[in-house]
């Protein structure tokens, strides 16, 4: 409520002398005032004048000043109406409300700044019938609205008493309204004047006040006023609650600040603040630290800066964290390498079965270290299918030479800041993953595994593989620069070992820095040994069967490998063994005992019917079908190539989701057969009258590469001659138009895939013989190899 507009205030707040109409007889006499039929109008912006109320008004508009002056010289009566929109500077007729109050200009005061202030008193309500003049000011024909007498019943008396109580409550809760206002309210006895007085002072929207003025029945006016008062009271109570809560919180903050200041003073008296203790602790650590001169100088500069800072400043934590990193990094701290080659070999053999090439390379590295005492660490990269133990091998290498081990997963990395770190001025900045790992292991010569280096992303945020060029170059990594550290760090003693599934996905410049060691898949015999030595004991322990004495024979394990898995690694085998252990655990829990050994029949019962079968190679033996060998990033695989002839014009059709190189191999094969038709005893007319359709099954899988060349040629020749390809025979090799067979890659994976599939003969290029010799002869027992130089030799062997 706005009672303070009408009550006496201190001189510095007073714009004018407020007038309080305490003589209610004035209000009773005003009904008898003679209201002229035509009157000048005074539009008010933010105010509604009620009958009996005295208002001081500052008049600013030229039109309004003229109207007031003319009225003051005449009968001193003027029609006061509210504007519909208070933002309108120069109102038109449509901007004025239709109901207003006839007011008497009690006093007109000319102000020193040229403005005019008038004191007016509302006399009677009126309605505008017609505005007949707009210049120099509004003049209108009006009709006086008579006030009805106040009802003399208990219901209305209750309304009046309630209005007084609500208004008094608002006055009491509002700190800006003087308490004298409640005395005025209690002394008003005329109900109509009370309603007008409270309505005028109500802190509500101008439209609500206008509604109060327009209501003819006093009972309706009292009802609406009471609703508005209730709303105002709720608002004041809520405002008080919020103010009190805010004040309480402010008081609490001021109290805490005061206590903090006192605490600070006490600490200074006792011998310094907490941050001084922190700085001294850092300096003490730095004195015992072995680090380069450049790092020492940078640290001392940072400490000097920190001493000048207040702990509450934002930069304090930035400088503190940077110095903390410098102290945590193992600048010249190295673990001692063990040069016992026999023990290292034993550790590698215990942890991993097979992998002779890698073990020899690690032992060579140790031998050089033993003789020379120091050398730049090689950057090794293990490439092979998933599940063959590339990552775990890194841990085994660390154990064999007595170094700390740390693994850095690069799969999906897309921001070079992850490698090089962020500028320390950024919010949430931190060093790169390389330095974080070094900090964690507290050694400057750990074995660091860069896992899945072929899966590093590259987009608009940066190219981490380019950032790795500096890390993985033995000539550069002795001065690796991290953006957060802001100085160089020596990584030359770190033994980096990268792992990858597909070397083609590694950036060429990065690939050039890596010493690639190919890891091919395991043979069945190797998998049996791995299962016995590592997988079975691990799964027994995981399933609470460590103390159980049941056994699995080599024959049973071999059955699981051949009938339930098709992989180069051993992950699927591990899962199948876990299924068997779960079944055994259930049997032990329910029956209290287990069979001493599992048979082949038990395996079928536990794992269900075999998922894979070699019978397919028997049933598929029809003319036009040849078996090829393929390499995939998960190891070797078998693929069928089918050729069918149909009547037509000699067109060649290729299906099975083939790549361009594979399509070209099919065209080369067909051209060779056409050009050598006489030698091969083929009918030339077949090529003109028959359409040739070559299909490679599993059409959803993309296939490409030149290694299926001789298989496609054999398939076409088989279809054209009607001769079947020898059963259990597979082949791989590239072909030329001159009839030569060229070597291809991935021989070990392909041969092992053929062995897994139960094939007995393989045709290869003579230059691939050296690759076969690298495979342990025990793993390829039962397979005959045919080494050929020409495509004629292939056909003689395959179609015999």
Short mmCIF file of C-alpha atoms in Angstrom, two decimals, residues 627-629 638 710 726-733 747-756 758-765 768 772 775 780 782-788 797:
data_model
loop_
_atom_site.label_atom_id
_atom_site.label_comp_id
_atom_site.label_asym_id
_atom_site.label_seq_id
_atom_site.Cartn_x
_atom_site.Cartn_y
_atom_site.Cartn_z
CA UNK A 627 37.53 -72.69 -52.05
CA UNK A 628 39.67 -69.59 -51.46
CA UNK A 629 41.58 -68.30 -48.47
CA UNK A 638 37.61 -69.48 -45.84
CA UNK A 710 43.62 -68.15 -58.91
CA UNK A 726 39.37 -81.57 -55.95
CA UNK A 727 37.67 -81.92 -52.54
CA UNK A 728 39.33 -80.44 -49.43
CA UNK A 729 41.51 -78.20 -51.61
CA UNK A 730 41.97 -74.45 -51.08
CA UNK A 731 44.11 -71.90 -52.91
CA UNK A 732 45.30 -68.31 -52.76
CA UNK A 733 47.37 -66.22 -55.16
CA UNK A 747 49.85 -66.71 -45.33
CA UNK A 748 50.06 -67.92 -41.72
CA UNK A 749 46.52 -66.74 -40.92
CA UNK A 750 45.17 -68.27 -44.13
CA UNK A 751 46.93 -71.61 -43.59
CA UNK A 752 45.72 -71.83 -39.99
CA UNK A 753 42.17 -71.02 -41.17
CA UNK A 754 42.42 -73.88 -43.69
CA UNK A 755 43.67 -76.19 -40.94
CA UNK A 756 40.76 -75.15 -38.66
CA UNK A 758 39.68 -79.35 -42.06
CA UNK A 759 41.15 -78.74 -45.56
CA UNK A 760 43.93 -81.05 -46.70
CA UNK A 761 45.60 -79.38 -49.73
CA UNK A 762 46.61 -75.78 -50.42
CA UNK A 763 47.88 -74.26 -53.69
CA UNK A 764 50.26 -71.29 -53.20
CA UNK A 765 52.69 -69.22 -55.24
CA UNK A 768 55.17 -67.95 -50.50
CA UNK A 772 54.94 -71.52 -44.79
CA UNK A 775 54.93 -71.84 -39.32
CA UNK A 780 50.13 -77.74 -40.11
CA UNK A 782 48.15 -83.21 -42.39
CA UNK A 783 48.13 -80.38 -44.98
CA UNK A 784 49.83 -80.82 -48.36
CA UNK A 785 51.22 -77.67 -50.02
CA UNK A 786 51.52 -77.26 -53.80
CA UNK A 787 53.79 -74.41 -54.90
CA UNK A 788 53.09 -73.17 -58.44
CA UNK A 797 46.30 -79.65 -59.74
#
